[in-house]
Coordinates of N, CA and C in Angstrom, one line a residue:
Chain L
Q1 N 7.5 -44.6 -25.7 CA 7.7 -43.6 -26.9 C 7.6 -42.2 -26.8
V2 N 8.5 -41.4 -27.0 CA 8.4 -40.2 -26.7 C 7.6 -39.5 -27.7
H3 N 6.6 -38.7 -27.4 CA 5.6 -37.8 -28.2 C 5.4 -36.4 -27.7
L4 N 5.5 -35.6 -28.9 CA 5.4 -34.1 -28.6 C 4.1 -33.7 -29.4
Q5 N 3.5 -32.7 -28.9 CA 2.3 -32.4 -29.7 C 2.2 -30.8 -29.6
E6 N 2.1 -30.0 -30.5 CA 1.9 -28.6 -30.5 C 0.4 -28.3 -30.5
S7 N 0.3 -27.2 -29.9 CA -1.3 -26.7 -29.8 C -1.2 -25.2 -29.7
G8 N -2.3 -24.6 -30.2 CA -2.5 -23.1 -30.1 C -3.3 -22.5 -31.1
P9 N -3.5 -21.1 -31.3 CA -4.3 -20.7 -32.2 C -3.6 -20.8 -33.5
G10 N -4.2 -21.1 -34.7 CA -3.5 -21.3 -36.1 C -3.6 -19.8 -36.9
L11 N -4.3 -18.9 -36.3 CA -4.3 -17.7 -36.9 C -4.1 -16.5 -35.9
V12 N -3.1 -15.6 -36.3 CA -2.8 -14.5 -35.3 C -2.8 -13.4 -36.0
Q13 N -3.4 -12.2 -35.5 CA -3.5 -10.9 -36.3 C -2.0 -10.2 -36.1
P14 N -1.7 -9.6 -37.1 CA -0.5 -8.7 -37.1 C -0.3 -7.8 -36.0
S15 N 0.8 -7.8 -35.4 CA 1.1 -7.0 -34.2 C 0.7 -7.5 -32.9
E16 N 0.0 -8.8 -33.1 CA -0.4 -9.3 -31.8 C 0.5 -10.5 -31.4
T17 N 0.2 -11.3 -30.6 CA 1.0 -12.4 -29.9 C 0.7 -13.8 -30.3
L18 N 1.7 -14.4 -30.6 CA 1.6 -15.7 -31.1 C 1.9 -16.6 -29.7
S19 N 1.1 -17.6 -29.5 CA 1.3 -18.3 -28.3 C 1.1 -19.8 -28.6
L20 N 2.1 -20.7 -28.3 CA 2.0 -22.1 -28.6 C 2.3 -22.9 -27.4
T21 N 1.8 -24.0 -27.3 CA 2.3 -25.1 -26.1 C 2.5 -26.3 -26.8
C22 N 3.6 -27.0 -26.2 CA 3.9 -28.3 -26.6 C 3.7 -29.2 -25.4
T23 N 3.0 -30.3 -25.6 CA 2.8 -31.1 -24.6 C 3.7 -32.4 -24.8
V24 N 4.4 -32.9 -23.8 CA 5.3 -34.0 -23.9 C 4.7 -35.2 -23.1
S25 N 4.7 -36.4 -23.8 CA 4.5 -37.6 -23.1 C 5.5 -38.7 -23.4
G26 N 5.6 -39.7 -22.6 CA 6.3 -40.6 -22.8 C 7.9 -40.5 -22.3
D27 N 8.1 -39.3 -21.6 CA 9.5 -38.9 -21.2 C 9.2 -37.8 -20.1
S28 N 10.3 -37.8 -19.2 CA 10.3 -36.6 -18.2 C 10.7 -35.4 -18.9
I29 N 10.0 -34.4 -18.6 CA 10.3 -33.1 -19.1 C 11.5 -32.4 -18.3
T30 N 11.8 -32.8 -17.3 CA 13.0 -32.3 -16.5 C 14.3 -33.0 -17.0
S31 N 14.2 -34.0 -18.0 CA 15.4 -34.7 -18.1 C 16.2 -34.2 -19.4
Y32 N 15.6 -33.2 -20.0 CA 16.3 -32.7 -21.3 C 16.1 -31.2 -21.4
Y33 N 16.8 -30.6 -22.3 CA 16.5 -29.3 -23.0 C 15.4 -29.5 -24.0
W34 N 14.5 -28.4 -24.1 CA 13.4 -28.5 -25.2 C 13.4 -27.3 -25.9
S35 N 13.4 -27.5 -27.3 CA 13.5 -26.5 -28.3 C 12.1 -26.1 -29.0
W36 N 12.1 -25.0 -29.6 CA 11.2 -24.5 -30.8 C 12.1 -24.3 -31.9
I37 N 11.4 -24.6 -33.0 CA 12.0 -24.5 -34.2 C 10.9 -24.3 -35.3
R38 N 11.2 -23.3 -36.2 CA 10.1 -23.0 -37.2 C 10.6 -23.1 -38.7
Q39 N 9.7 -23.4 -39.6 CA 10.1 -23.8 -40.8 C 9.2 -22.8 -41.9
T40 N 9.8 -22.2 -42.8 CA 9.1 -21.5 -43.9 C 9.8 -21.9 -45.2
P41 N 9.0 -21.8 -46.4 CA 9.5 -22.1 -47.6 C 10.7 -21.1 -48.0
G42 N 10.6 -20.0 -47.5 CA 11.7 -19.0 -47.8 C 12.9 -19.0 -47.1
K43 N 12.8 -19.3 -45.8 CA 14.1 -19.3 -44.8 C 14.4 -20.5 -44.3
G44 N 13.6 -21.7 -44.7 CA 14.0 -23.1 -44.4 C 13.7 -23.1 -42.9
L45 N 14.6 -24.0 -42.2 CA 14.5 -24.2 -40.6 C 15.4 -23.2 -39.8
E46 N 14.6 -22.8 -38.9 CA 15.2 -21.6 -38.0 C 15.0 -22.1 -36.4
W47 N 16.1 -22.2 -35.8 CA 16.0 -22.5 -34.3 C 15.6 -21.3 -33.6
I48 N 14.6 -21.3 -32.8 CA 13.9 -20.1 -32.1 C 14.6 -20.0 -30.8
G49 N 14.8 -21.2 -30.0 CA 15.3 -21.3 -28.7 C 15.1 -22.5 -28.0
Y50 N 15.6 -22.5 -26.8 CA 15.4 -23.8 -26.0 C 15.1 -23.3 -24.4
I51 N 14.5 -24.2 -23.8 CA 14.3 -24.0 -22.2 C 14.7 -25.3 -21.5
Y52 N 15.1 -25.1 -20.4 CA 15.3 -26.3 -19.5 C 14.4 -26.1 -18.3
Y53 N 14.3 -27.2 -17.5 CA 13.3 -27.1 -16.4 C 13.4 -26.1 -15.3
T54 N 14.8 -25.9 -15.2 CA 15.3 -25.0 -14.2 C 14.9 -23.5 -14.5
G55 N 14.4 -23.3 -15.8 CA 14.0 -22.0 -16.2 C 15.0 -21.3 -17.1
S56 N 16.2 -22.0 -17.2 CA 17.2 -21.6 -18.2 C 16.9 -21.6 -19.6
T57 N 17.1 -20.4 -20.3 CA 16.6 -20.3 -21.5 C 17.8 -19.8 -22.5
N58 N 17.6 -20.0 -23.8 CA 18.5 -19.3 -24.8 C 17.7 -19.2 -26.1
Y59 N 17.9 -18.0 -26.5 CA 17.0 -17.6 -27.7 C 17.9 -17.1 -28.9
N60 N 17.4 -17.4 -30.1 CA 18.0 -16.9 -31.4 C 18.0 -15.4 -31.2
P61 N 19.3 -14.7 -31.3 CA 19.3 -13.3 -31.3 C 18.3 -12.6 -32.2
S62 N 18.1 -13.2 -33.4 CA 17.1 -12.5 -34.2 C 15.7 -12.4 -33.8
L63 N 15.5 -13.2 -32.8 CA 14.0 -13.2 -32.2 C 13.9 -12.7 -30.7
K64 N 15.1 -12.8 -30.2 CA 15.2 -12.5 -28.7 C 14.4 -11.5 -28.1
S65 N 14.4 -10.4 -28.8 CA 13.5 -9.2 -28.1 C 12.1 -9.6 -28.1
R66 N 11.7 -10.5 -28.9 CA 10.1 -10.8 -29.0 C 9.7 -12.1 -28.5
V67 N 10.6 -12.9 -27.9 CA 10.4 -14.5 -27.6 C 10.4 -14.5 -26.1
T68 N 9.7 -15.3 -25.5 CA 9.7 -15.8 -24.2 C 9.1 -17.3 -24.2
M69 N 10.0 -18.0 -23.4 CA 9.6 -19.6 -23.3 C 9.4 -19.8 -21.9
S70 N 8.5 -20.6 -21.6 CA 8.3 -21.1 -20.2 C 7.8 -22.5 -20.0
M71 N 7.8 -23.1 -18.9 CA 7.6 -24.6 -18.7 C 6.6 -24.8 -17.6
D72 N 5.8 -25.7 -17.7 CA 5.0 -26.1 -16.5 C 5.3 -27.7 -16.3
T73 N 6.0 -27.9 -15.5 CA 6.5 -29.4 -15.3 C 5.3 -30.2 -14.8
S74 N 4.4 -29.7 -14.1 CA 3.3 -30.3 -13.5 C 2.4 -30.9 -14.6
K75 N 2.3 -30.2 -15.7 CA 1.5 -30.6 -16.9 C 2.3 -31.2 -18.1
S76 N 3.6 -31.2 -17.8 CA 4.7 -31.7 -18.9 C 4.5 -30.9 -20.1
Q77 N 4.5 -29.7 -20.0 CA 4.3 -28.8 -21.2 C 5.3 -27.7 -21.2
F78 N 5.7 -27.2 -22.4 CA 6.5 -25.9 -22.3 C 5.8 -25.0 -23.6
S79 N 6.0 -23.9 -23.5 CA 5.3 -22.8 -24.2 C 6.3 -21.8 -24.9
L80 N 5.7 -21.4 -26.1 CA 6.4 -20.4 -26.7 C 5.5 -19.0 -26.9
I81 N 6.0 -17.9 -26.5 CA 5.4 -16.7 -26.9 C 6.3 -15.8 -27.8
L82 N 5.6 -15.4 -28.8 CA 6.2 -14.6 -29.9 C 5.4 -13.2 -30.0
R83 N 6.0 -12.1 -29.6 CA 5.2 -10.8 -29.6 C 5.3 -10.0 -30.8
S84 N 4.3 -9.2 -31.1 CA 4.5 -8.3 -32.3 C 4.8 -8.9 -33.5
V85 N 3.9 -9.8 -33.9 CA 4.2 -10.8 -35.1 C 3.8 -10.0 -36.3
T86 N 4.5 -10.4 -37.3 CA 4.1 -9.8 -38.7 C 4.1 -11.1 -39.7
A87 N 3.8 -10.7 -40.9 CA 3.6 -11.8 -41.9 C 4.8 -12.7 -42.1
T88 N 6.0 -12.2 -41.7 CA 7.2 -13.1 -41.8 C 7.3 -14.2 -40.7
D89 N 6.3 -14.0 -39.6 CA 6.5 -15.0 -38.8 C 5.4 -16.1 -39.0
T90 N 4.8 -16.0 -40.2 CA 3.9 -17.1 -40.6 C 4.9 -18.3 -41.0
A91 N 4.6 -19.5 -40.4 CA 5.5 -20.6 -40.3 C 4.8 -21.9 -39.9
L92 N 5.6 -22.9 -40.0 CA 5.2 -24.2 -39.4 C 6.2 -24.3 -38.2
Y93 N 5.5 -24.3 -37.0 CA 6.3 -24.3 -35.8 C 6.3 -25.7 -35.1
Y94 N 7.7 -26.1 -34.9 CA 7.7 -27.5 -34.2 C 8.3 -27.3 -32.8
C95 N 8.0 -28.2 -31.9 CA 8.7 -28.3 -30.7 C 9.6 -29.5 -30.8
A96 N 10.7 -29.6 -30.2 CA 11.6 -30.8 -30.2 C 12.3 -30.9 -29.0
R97 N 12.9 -32.2 -28.7 CA 13.6 -32.4 -27.7 C 15.2 -32.2 -27.9
R98 N 15.6 -31.8 -27.0 CA 17.2 -31.4 -26.8 C 17.4 -30.1 -27.4
D99 N 18.7 -29.8 -27.4 CA 19.2 -28.5 -27.9 C 20.0 -28.3 -29.1
S100 N 21.2 -29.1 -29.0 CA 22.1 -29.1 -30.2 C 21.9 -30.1 -31.3
H101 N 21.0 -31.0 -31.0 CA 20.5 -31.8 -32.0 C 19.1 -32.2 -31.7
F102 N 18.2 -32.6 -32.5 CA 16.9 -32.7 -32.1 C 16.3 -34.0 -32.4
D103 N 16.2 -35.0 -31.4 CA 15.9 -36.3 -31.6 C 14.5 -36.8 -31.6
Y104 N 13.7 -36.1 -31.1 CA 12.1 -36.1 -31.2 C 11.6 -34.8 -31.6
W105 N 10.4 -34.8 -32.4 CA 9.8 -33.6 -32.9 C 8.4 -33.8 -32.8
G106 N 7.7 -32.7 -32.6 CA 6.2 -32.6 -32.8 C 5.9 -32.7 -34.4
Q107 N 4.6 -33.0 -34.6 CA 4.2 -33.0 -36.0 C 4.3 -31.7 -36.7
G108 N 4.3 -30.7 -35.9 CA 4.3 -29.3 -36.6 C 3.0 -28.6 -36.3
F109 N 3.0 -27.3 -36.3 CA 1.7 -26.6 -36.1 C 1.9 -25.4 -37.0
L110 N 0.9 -25.2 -38.1 CA 1.0 -24.0 -38.9 C 0.4 -22.8 -38.2
V111 N 1.2 -21.7 -38.2 CA 0.6 -20.6 -37.6 C 0.6 -19.5 -38.9
T112 N -0.5 -18.8 -39.1 CA -0.6 -18.0 -40.2 C -0.8 -16.5 -39.4
V113 N -0.1 -15.6 -39.8 CA -0.2 -14.2 -39.4 C -0.8 -13.4 -40.4
S114 N -2.2 -13.0 -40.2 CA -3.0 -12.3 -41.2 C -4.2 -11.5 -40.5
S115 N -4.6 -10.6 -41.1 CA -5.8 -10.0 -40.6 C -7.0 -10.4 -41.3
Chain J
Q1 N 24.0 -14.7 -38.6 CA 24.6 -15.9 -38.8 C 24.2 -16.6 -40.1
S2 N 24.8 -16.7 -41.1 CA 24.5 -17.3 -42.5 C 24.1 -18.8 -42.2
A3 N 23.1 -19.2 -43.1 CA 22.8 -20.7 -42.9 C 24.0 -21.5 -43.4
L4 N 24.1 -22.7 -43.2 CA 25.0 -23.6 -43.7 C 24.7 -23.8 -45.2
T5 N 25.7 -24.0 -46.0 CA 25.6 -24.2 -47.6 C 25.4 -25.8 -47.8
Q6 N 24.3 -26.1 -48.5 CA 24.0 -27.5 -49.0 C 23.6 -27.3 -50.5
P7 N 24.0 -28.3 -51.3 CA 23.5 -28.3 -52.7 C 21.9 -28.4 -52.7
A8 N 21.4 -27.7 -53.7 CA 19.9 -27.7 -53.7 C 19.3 -29.2 -54.1
S9 N 20.0 -29.7 -54.9 CA 19.4 -31.1 -55.2 C 20.6 -32.1 -55.5
V10 N 20.3 -33.4 -55.3 CA 21.3 -34.5 -55.7 C 20.4 -35.6 -56.1
S11 N 20.9 -36.4 -56.9 CA 20.2 -37.6 -57.4 C 21.1 -38.8 -57.6
G12 N 20.5 -39.9 -57.7 CA 21.2 -41.1 -57.7 C 20.1 -42.3 -58.1
S13 N 20.7 -43.3 -58.6 CA 19.8 -44.5 -59.0 C 20.0 -45.4 -57.9
P14 N 18.8 -46.4 -57.8 CA 18.7 -47.3 -56.7 C 20.1 -48.1 -56.8
G15 N 20.5 -48.4 -55.4 CA 21.7 -49.0 -55.5 C 23.1 -48.3 -55.2
Q16 N 22.9 -47.2 -55.8 CA 24.2 -46.3 -55.8 C 24.4 -45.7 -54.3
S17 N 25.4 -45.0 -54.3 CA 25.7 -44.2 -53.1 C 25.7 -42.7 -53.5
I18 N 25.2 -41.7 -52.7 CA 25.3 -40.3 -52.8 C 25.8 -39.7 -51.7
T19 N 26.5 -38.4 -51.9 CA 26.8 -37.6 -50.6 C 26.4 -36.3 -50.8
I20 N 25.9 -35.9 -49.6 CA 25.4 -34.5 -49.5 C 26.3 -33.7 -48.6
S21 N 26.8 -32.6 -49.1 CA 27.8 -31.8 -48.5 C 27.0 -30.6 -47.5
C22 N 27.8 -30.2 -46.6 CA 27.2 -29.2 -45.7 C 28.4 -28.2 -45.3
T23 N 28.5 -27.1 -45.8 CA 29.8 -26.3 -45.5 C 29.3 -25.1 -44.7
G24 N 30.2 -25.0 -43.7 CA 30.0 -23.8 -42.8 C 31.4 -23.0 -42.5
T25 N 31.7 -22.9 -41.4 CA 33.0 -22.2 -41.1 C 33.6 -22.8 -39.8
S26 N 34.7 -22.2 -39.5 CA 35.4 -22.7 -38.1 C 34.6 -22.3 -36.9
S27 N 33.7 -21.5 -36.9 CA 32.8 -21.2 -35.8 C 31.7 -22.1 -35.7
D28 N 31.5 -23.0 -36.7 CA 30.4 -23.9 -36.5 C 30.9 -25.4 -36.7
V29 N 30.6 -25.7 -38.1 CA 30.9 -27.1 -38.5 C 32.4 -27.5 -38.3
G30 N 33.3 -26.5 -38.7 CA 34.7 -26.8 -38.4 C 35.2 -26.9 -37.0
G31 N 34.6 -26.2 -36.1 CA 35.1 -26.1 -34.8 C 34.6 -26.9 -33.9
Y32 N 33.4 -27.7 -34.2 CA 32.8 -28.6 -33.0 C 32.3 -29.8 -33.8
N33 N 32.1 -30.8 -33.0 CA 31.6 -32.2 -33.6 C 30.1 -32.1 -32.9
Y34 N 29.4 -31.2 -33.5 CA 28.0 -31.0 -33.2 C 27.2 -30.9 -34.6
V35 N 27.5 -31.7 -35.5 CA 26.6 -31.5 -36.8 C 25.8 -32.6 -36.8
S36 N 24.7 -32.4 -37.3 CA 23.5 -33.4 -37.3 C 22.8 -33.2 -38.6
W37 N 22.1 -34.4 -39.0 CA 21.5 -34.5 -40.3 C 20.0 -35.0 -40.1
Y38 N 19.1 -34.5 -40.7 CA 17.7 -34.7 -40.8 C 17.1 -35.2 -42.1
Q39 N 16.2 -35.9 -42.2 CA 15.4 -36.3 -43.3 C 14.0 -35.8 -43.2
Q40 N 13.5 -35.3 -44.1 CA 12.0 -34.8 -44.1 C 11.3 -35.2 -45.4
Y41 N 10.2 -35.9 -45.1 CA 9.2 -36.1 -46.2 C 8.2 -34.9 -46.2
P42 N 7.7 -34.9 -47.4 CA 6.6 -33.8 -47.5 C 5.6 -33.8 -46.5
G43 N 5.2 -32.8 -45.8 CA 4.1 -32.7 -44.9 C 4.5 -33.5 -43.6
K44 N 5.6 -33.9 -43.3 CA 6.2 -34.5 -42.2 C 7.2 -33.9 -41.4
A45 N 7.4 -34.1 -40.0 CA 8.5 -33.4 -39.4 C 9.7 -34.0 -39.8
P46 N 10.8 -33.3 -39.5 CA 12.2 -33.8 -39.9 C 12.5 -35.1 -38.8
K47 N 13.2 -35.9 -39.3 CA 13.7 -37.1 -38.5 C 15.2 -37.1 -38.4
L48 N 15.8 -37.2 -37.1 CA 17.1 -37.1 -36.9 C 17.7 -38.5 -37.6
M49 N 18.7 -38.4 -38.3 CA 19.5 -39.4 -39.0 C 20.9 -39.5 -38.6
I50 N 21.5 -38.6 -38.2 CA 22.9 -38.5 -37.7 C 23.1 -37.4 -36.7
Y51 N 23.9 -37.6 -35.7 CA 24.0 -36.6 -34.6 C 25.6 -36.5 -34.3
E52 N 26.2 -35.5 -33.8 CA 27.6 -35.4 -33.4 C 28.4 -35.9 -34.5
V53 N 28.2 -35.6 -35.8 CA 28.8 -35.8 -37.0 C 28.7 -37.2 -37.5
T54 N 28.9 -38.4 -36.7 CA 28.9 -39.5 -37.0 C 28.0 -40.6 -36.6
N55 N 27.3 -40.1 -35.5 CA 26.5 -41.1 -34.7 C 25.0 -41.3 -35.3
R56 N 24.6 -42.6 -35.3 CA 23.3 -42.8 -35.8 C 22.4 -43.2 -34.5
P57 N 21.1 -42.5 -34.6 CA 20.3 -42.8 -33.6 C 19.9 -44.3 -33.8
S58 N 19.3 -44.9 -32.6 CA 18.7 -46.3 -32.7 C 17.7 -46.3 -33.7
G59 N 17.6 -47.3 -34.7 CA 16.6 -47.5 -35.6 C 16.9 -46.9 -36.9
V60 N 18.0 -46.1 -37.1 CA 18.3 -45.6 -38.4 C 19.3 -46.6 -39.1
S61 N 19.0 -46.8 -40.4 CA 19.7 -47.8 -41.2 C 21.2 -47.3 -41.3
T62 N 22.0 -48.5 -41.3 CA 23.4 -48.2 -41.5 C 23.8 -47.8 -42.7
R63 N 22.9 -47.6 -43.6 CA 23.1 -47.2 -45.0 C 23.5 -45.6 -44.9
F64 N 23.1 -45.0 -43.8 CA 23.4 -43.7 -43.6 C 24.8 -43.5 -42.7
S65 N 25.5 -42.5 -43.1 CA 26.7 -42.3 -42.5 C 27.1 -40.8 -42.5
G66 N 27.8 -40.3 -41.6 CA 28.2 -39.1 -41.6 C 29.7 -38.9 -41.4
S67 N 30.2 -37.7 -41.9 CA 31.6 -37.6 -41.7 C 31.9 -36.0 -41.7
K68 N 33.2 -35.6 -41.5 CA 33.6 -34.2 -41.6 C 34.9 -34.0 -41.9
S69 N 35.1 -33.0 -42.7 CA 36.7 -32.7 -43.0 C 36.6 -31.2 -43.1
G70 N 37.5 -30.6 -42.2 CA 37.5 -29.1 -42.1 C 36.2 -28.5 -41.8
N71 N 35.8 -27.6 -42.6 CA 34.4 -26.7 -42.4 C 33.3 -27.5 -43.1
T72 N 33.6 -28.7 -43.8 CA 32.5 -29.3 -44.5 C 32.2 -30.7 -43.8
A73 N 30.9 -30.9 -43.7 CA 30.4 -32.1 -43.1 C 29.6 -32.9 -44.3
S74 N 29.5 -34.2 -44.2 CA 28.8 -34.9 -45.4 C 28.0 -36.0 -44.9
L75 N 26.9 -36.1 -45.6 CA 26.0 -37.3 -45.3 C 26.2 -38.2 -46.5
T76 N 26.5 -39.6 -46.2 CA 26.4 -40.4 -47.3 C 25.4 -41.4 -47.2
I77 N 24.7 -41.8 -48.2 CA 23.7 -42.7 -48.3 C 24.1 -43.7 -49.2
S78 N 24.2 -44.9 -48.8 CA 24.7 -46.2 -49.7 C 23.5 -47.0 -49.9
G79 N 23.6 -47.7 -51.0 CA 22.5 -48.7 -51.4 C 21.3 -47.9 -51.7
L80 N 21.2 -47.0 -52.3 CA 20.1 -46.0 -52.5 C 18.7 -46.7 -52.8
Q81 N 17.7 -46.4 -52.1 CA 16.4 -46.8 -52.1 C 15.4 -45.8 -52.5
A82 N 14.3 -46.2 -53.0 CA 13.4 -45.2 -53.4 C 12.8 -44.6 -52.3
A83 N 12.8 -45.1 -51.2 CA 12.2 -44.6 -49.9 C 13.2 -43.5 -49.2
D84 N 14.4 -43.4 -50.0 CA 15.4 -42.3 -49.5 C 15.0 -41.1 -50.1
E85 N 14.2 -41.0 -51.1 CA 13.8 -39.7 -51.6 C 13.0 -38.8 -50.7
A86 N 13.8 -37.7 -50.4 CA 13.1 -36.8 -49.3 C 14.2 -35.6 -49.4
D87 N 13.9 -34.7 -48.5 CA 14.7 -33.5 -48.3 C 15.7 -33.8 -47.0
Y88 N 16.9 -33.2 -47.3 CA 17.8 -33.6 -46.1 C 18.4 -32.2 -45.6
Y89 N 18.5 -32.1 -44.3 CA 19.1 -30.7 -43.8 C 20.1 -31.1 -42.9
C90 N 21.1 -30.3 -42.9 CA 22.3 -30.4 -41.9 C 22.0 -29.3 -40.7
S91 N 22.5 -29.5 -39.7 CA 22.5 -28.5 -38.8 C 23.9 -28.4 -37.9
S92 N 24.1 -27.3 -37.2 CA 25.5 -27.5 -36.5 C 25.4 -26.4 -35.2
Y93 N 25.9 -26.8 -34.3 CA 26.1 -25.9 -33.1 C 27.1 -24.7 -33.6
T94 N 26.9 -23.5 -33.2 CA 27.7 -22.4 -33.6 C 28.2 -21.7 -32.2
S95 N 29.3 -21.1 -32.3 CA 29.7 -20.5 -31.2 C 29.2 -19.1 -31.3
S96 N 28.4 -18.6 -32.2 CA 27.9 -17.4 -32.4 C 26.6 -17.3 -31.3
S97 N 26.2 -16.3 -31.0 CA 25.0 -16.5 -30.2 C 23.7 -17.0 -30.8
T98 N 23.8 -17.4 -32.0 CA 22.7 -17.9 -32.7 C 22.5 -19.5 -32.1
Y99 N 23.5 -20.0 -31.8 CA 23.6 -21.3 -31.0 C 23.6 -22.5 -32.0
V100 N 22.4 -22.6 -32.8 CA 22.2 -23.5 -33.7 C 21.8 -23.0 -35.1
I101 N 22.4 -23.5 -36.2 CA 22.0 -23.1 -37.5 C 21.8 -24.3 -38.3
F102 N 21.0 -24.1 -39.4 CA 20.7 -25.2 -40.3 C 21.1 -24.8 -41.8
G103 N 21.3 -25.9 -42.5 CA 21.6 -25.7 -43.9 C 20.1 -25.5 -44.6
G104 N 20.4 -25.1 -45.9 CA 19.1 -24.6 -46.7 C 18.3 -25.9 -47.1
G105 N 18.9 -27.2 -47.0 CA 18.2 -28.3 -47.4 C 18.7 -28.9 -48.8
T106 N 18.8 -30.0 -49.1 CA 19.0 -30.7 -50.1 C 17.9 -31.8 -50.6
K107 N 17.4 -31.6 -51.8 CA 16.3 -32.6 -52.3 C 17.0 -33.7 -52.9
L108 N 16.8 -34.9 -52.5 CA 17.4 -36.2 -53.1 C 16.3 -36.8 -53.9
T109 N 16.6 -37.0 -55.1 CA 15.7 -37.6 -56.1 C 16.5 -38.9 -56.3
V110 N 15.7 -40.0 -56.3 CA 16.0 -41.3 -56.6 C 15.5 -41.6 -58.0
L111 N 16.3 -41.7 -59.0 CA 15.9 -42.0 -60.4 C 15.3 -43.2 -60.7

């Protein structure tokens, strides 16, 4: 059974950098695209971007200037970095398998941007 | 890129059928067969119910079906059950640089 688990700091200071990691088990991380999606009460679900094990990435243009995704295949992990965060980046962050539809999701990780 | 348009809420009685619409444009829903639907319970992650317009992942009840006509996709739930009460979201591939967009979500109430 495929399992994804997000981890990272739950509180980030404004203007600082948000960093999350997704650990994948039960599947080969080199077999699929892997995505980050976030959810807020105000904006709903928002696709952040995806990464493939080759290093290929694709980011939402609205976040592209602040986002970097990376992958460590030896640890079966992929990561999200979001720079210069503001309160509007407060959200529930999900990692998920695939790119155009998402068949497995992590449980979600709440990140709050606040001083 | 604007979100896909879904009704804020729909309701139905047990045993009935309901349909949730998801309206986009020719650049997303109407142009590609990459529409998917997700069910989300409070405090839980979304669950994939339909992908590529009509396909059900293994384990999803046959009571759930998807379709598309023009720029509007639809999720139909037949034989409504209390357990179906949840939020439902559609999403679509888009030819814009946004790549994937979501609907605003529909709250299904089983009366």
